[in-house]
Coordinates of C-alpha atoms in Angstrom, one line a residue:
X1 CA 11.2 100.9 -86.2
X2 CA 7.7 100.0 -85.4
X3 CA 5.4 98.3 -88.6
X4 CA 1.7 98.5 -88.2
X5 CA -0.4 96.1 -90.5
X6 CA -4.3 96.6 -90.8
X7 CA -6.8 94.0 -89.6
X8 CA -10.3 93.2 -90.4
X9 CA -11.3 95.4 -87.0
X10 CA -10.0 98.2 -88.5
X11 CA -12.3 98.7 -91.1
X12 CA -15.6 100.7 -90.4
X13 CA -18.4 98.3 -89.9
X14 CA -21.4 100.9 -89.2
X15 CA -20.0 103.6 -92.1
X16 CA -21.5 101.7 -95.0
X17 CA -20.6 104.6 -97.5
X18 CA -17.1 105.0 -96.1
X19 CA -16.4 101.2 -95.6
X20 CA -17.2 101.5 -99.6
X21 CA -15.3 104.4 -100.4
X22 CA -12.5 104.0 -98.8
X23 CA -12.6 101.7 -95.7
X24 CA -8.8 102.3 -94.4
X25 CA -8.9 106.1 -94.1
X26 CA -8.7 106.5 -90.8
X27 CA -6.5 103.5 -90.4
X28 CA -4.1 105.8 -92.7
X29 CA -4.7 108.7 -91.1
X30 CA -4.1 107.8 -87.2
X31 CA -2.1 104.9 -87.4
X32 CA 0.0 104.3 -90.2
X33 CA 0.3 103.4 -93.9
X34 CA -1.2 100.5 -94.7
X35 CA 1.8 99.0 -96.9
X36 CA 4.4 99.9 -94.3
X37 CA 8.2 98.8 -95.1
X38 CA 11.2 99.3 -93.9
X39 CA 14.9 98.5 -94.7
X40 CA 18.3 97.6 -92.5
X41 CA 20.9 95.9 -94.0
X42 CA 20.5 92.5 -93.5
X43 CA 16.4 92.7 -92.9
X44 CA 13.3 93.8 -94.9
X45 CA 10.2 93.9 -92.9
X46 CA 7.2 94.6 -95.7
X47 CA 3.9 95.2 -94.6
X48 CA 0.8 93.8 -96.4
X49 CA -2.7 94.7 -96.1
X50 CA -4.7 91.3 -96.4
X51 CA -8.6 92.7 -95.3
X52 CA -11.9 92.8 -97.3
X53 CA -14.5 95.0 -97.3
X54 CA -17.3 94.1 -95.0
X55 CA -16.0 90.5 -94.0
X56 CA -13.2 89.8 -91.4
X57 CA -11.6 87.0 -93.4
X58 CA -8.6 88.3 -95.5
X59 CA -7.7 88.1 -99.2
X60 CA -4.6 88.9 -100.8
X61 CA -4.8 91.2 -104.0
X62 CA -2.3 90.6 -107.1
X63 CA -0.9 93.9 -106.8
X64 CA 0.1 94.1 -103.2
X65 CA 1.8 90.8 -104.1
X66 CA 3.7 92.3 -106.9
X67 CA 4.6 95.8 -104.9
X68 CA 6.4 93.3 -101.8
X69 CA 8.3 91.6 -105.1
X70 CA 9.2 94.6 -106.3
X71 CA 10.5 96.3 -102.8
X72 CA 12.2 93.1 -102.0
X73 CA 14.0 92.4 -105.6
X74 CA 17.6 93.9 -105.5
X75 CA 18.5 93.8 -101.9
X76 CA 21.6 92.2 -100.8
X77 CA 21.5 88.5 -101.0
X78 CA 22.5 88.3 -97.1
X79 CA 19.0 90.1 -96.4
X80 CA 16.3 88.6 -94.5
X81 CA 13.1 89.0 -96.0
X82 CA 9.8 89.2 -93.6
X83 CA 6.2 89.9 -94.5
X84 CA 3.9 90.8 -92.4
X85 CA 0.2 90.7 -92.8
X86 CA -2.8 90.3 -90.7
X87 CA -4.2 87.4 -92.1
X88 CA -3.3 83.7 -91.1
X89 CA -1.9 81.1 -93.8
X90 CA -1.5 78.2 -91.1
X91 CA -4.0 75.3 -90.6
X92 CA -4.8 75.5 -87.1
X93 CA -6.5 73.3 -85.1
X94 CA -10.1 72.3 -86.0
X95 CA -11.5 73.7 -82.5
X96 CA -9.6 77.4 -83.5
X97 CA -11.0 78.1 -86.7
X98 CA -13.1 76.9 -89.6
X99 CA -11.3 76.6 -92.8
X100 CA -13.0 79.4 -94.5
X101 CA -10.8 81.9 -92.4
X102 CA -7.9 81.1 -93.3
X103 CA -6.7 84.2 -96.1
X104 CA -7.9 83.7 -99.7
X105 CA -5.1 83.2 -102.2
X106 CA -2.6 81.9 -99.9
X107 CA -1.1 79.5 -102.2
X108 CA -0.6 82.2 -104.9
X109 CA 0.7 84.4 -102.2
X110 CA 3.7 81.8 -100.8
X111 CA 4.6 81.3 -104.3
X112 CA 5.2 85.2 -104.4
X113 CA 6.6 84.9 -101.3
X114 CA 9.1 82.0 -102.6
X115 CA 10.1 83.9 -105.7
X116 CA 10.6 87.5 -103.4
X117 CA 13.0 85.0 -100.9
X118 CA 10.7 85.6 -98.2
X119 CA 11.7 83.9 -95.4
X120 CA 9.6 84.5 -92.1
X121 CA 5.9 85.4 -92.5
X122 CA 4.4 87.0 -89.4
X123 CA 0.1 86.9 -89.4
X124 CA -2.1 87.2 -86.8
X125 CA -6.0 86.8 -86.3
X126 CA -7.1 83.8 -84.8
X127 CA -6.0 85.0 -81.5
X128 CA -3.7 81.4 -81.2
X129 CA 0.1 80.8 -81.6
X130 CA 1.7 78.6 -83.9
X131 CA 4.6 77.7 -85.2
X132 CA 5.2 76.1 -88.4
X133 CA 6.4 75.8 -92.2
X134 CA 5.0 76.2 -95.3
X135 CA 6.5 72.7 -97.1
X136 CA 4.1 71.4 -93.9
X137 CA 1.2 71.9 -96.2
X138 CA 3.4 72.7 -99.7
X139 CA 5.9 70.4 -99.9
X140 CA 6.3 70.6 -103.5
X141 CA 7.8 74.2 -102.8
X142 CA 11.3 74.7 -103.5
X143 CA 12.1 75.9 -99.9
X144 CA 10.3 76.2 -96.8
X145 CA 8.8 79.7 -95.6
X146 CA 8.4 79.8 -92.0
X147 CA 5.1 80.8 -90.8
X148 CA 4.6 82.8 -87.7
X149 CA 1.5 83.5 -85.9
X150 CA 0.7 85.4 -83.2
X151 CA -1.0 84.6 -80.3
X152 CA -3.4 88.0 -78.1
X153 CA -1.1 90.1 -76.4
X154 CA -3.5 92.6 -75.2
X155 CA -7.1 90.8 -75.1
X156 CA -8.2 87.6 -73.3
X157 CA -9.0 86.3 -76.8
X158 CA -6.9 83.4 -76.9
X159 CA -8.2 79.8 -77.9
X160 CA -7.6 76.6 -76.6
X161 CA -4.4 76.3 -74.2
X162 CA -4.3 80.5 -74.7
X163 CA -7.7 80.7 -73.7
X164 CA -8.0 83.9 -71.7
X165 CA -4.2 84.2 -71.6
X166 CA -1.3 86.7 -73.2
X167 CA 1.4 85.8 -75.6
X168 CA 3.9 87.0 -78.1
X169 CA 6.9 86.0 -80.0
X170 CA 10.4 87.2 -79.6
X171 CA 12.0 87.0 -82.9
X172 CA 16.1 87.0 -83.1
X173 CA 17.6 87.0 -86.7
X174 CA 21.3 86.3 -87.2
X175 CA 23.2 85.3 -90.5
X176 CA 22.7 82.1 -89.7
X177 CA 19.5 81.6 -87.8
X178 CA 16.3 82.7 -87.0
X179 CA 14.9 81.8 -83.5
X180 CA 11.3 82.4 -82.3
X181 CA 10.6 82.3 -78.8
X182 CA 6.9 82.0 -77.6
X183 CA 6.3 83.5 -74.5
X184 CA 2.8 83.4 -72.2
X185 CA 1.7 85.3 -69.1
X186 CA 1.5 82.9 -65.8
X187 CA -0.6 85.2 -63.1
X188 CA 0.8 83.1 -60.8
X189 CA 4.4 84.4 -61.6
X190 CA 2.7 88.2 -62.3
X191 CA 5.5 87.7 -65.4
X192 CA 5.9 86.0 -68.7
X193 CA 7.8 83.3 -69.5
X194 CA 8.9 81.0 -72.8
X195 CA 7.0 78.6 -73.3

């Protein structure tokens, strides 16, 4: 199954009237819904859209919140629970971002999170890889979510040691574990390789 998430460079930026009507038409119309879920036993993947009209940094609205809790409540207890949004939740390095882009409401949004037994959240954005958990900057939080953001696979967008280069992260899910591989593209090998 393939889960598409809108980004800020989805909405229309020239279409004033339609950015205000209703700015993810044609994101909804050629690519895909913009709450996108799907179900296998033993994973949930739910799709979150996280963008604001006319700015590029991301906000996360009550209800979209309250629909991934309510799509996630009453699954097996053996399920792994993943959102997915555009948005990043991670302090990155000072040099990759200012602290106004990270996504408005996160806190309220890994408590939701927390409470929905989200376990793995995948963002994107800042065009920079990282790892991490959320009891890194929450540590009052009952259990860690862990925090997954995506590097440029397609652009030369990277920052800092990704600067003009390709990544992405494998993701393997067991009962057990979860394992997250990061992988760059070395020209010199004409392949890419874990880093």
């Amino acid at each position: 199954p393939q889960l598409v998430v809108p980004g800020n460079h989805d909405l229309p930026i020239f279409q004033f009237w339609e950015t205000l009507a209703d700015p993810l038409r044609r994101f909804r119309t050629y690519i895909s819904s913009a709450d996108p879920f799907f179900y296998v036993p033993g994973l949930a993947v739910a799709g979150m859209d996280s963008t604001v009209r006319f700015l590029s940094a991301g906000f996360f609205r009550r209800s979209e919140l309250q629909r991934l809790a309510g799509r996630l409540a009453g699954l097996p207890p053996d399920t792994c629970r993943v959102a997915v949004v555009h948005h990043h939740f991670v302090p990155l390095p000072r040099r990759v971002y200012s602290s106004s882009s990270i996504v408005w409401g996160r806190h309220r949004a890994l408590d939701a999170f927390e409470n929905a037994g989200v376990e793995l959240v995948l963002s994107g954005h800042m065009h920079y890889s990282n790892i991490g958990n959320s009891l890194d900057f929450r540590p009052h939080a009952r259990r860690g979510t862990i925090l997954v953001q995506a590097g440029t696979a397609t652009s030369r967008r990277g920052r800092l040691s990704e600067r003009l280069k390709n990544t992405y992260n494998v993701i393997h899910i067991d009962a057990a574990n979860i394992t997250i591989t990061h992988y760059m593209f070395f020209a010199e090998l004409d392949r890419f390789e874990p880093v």
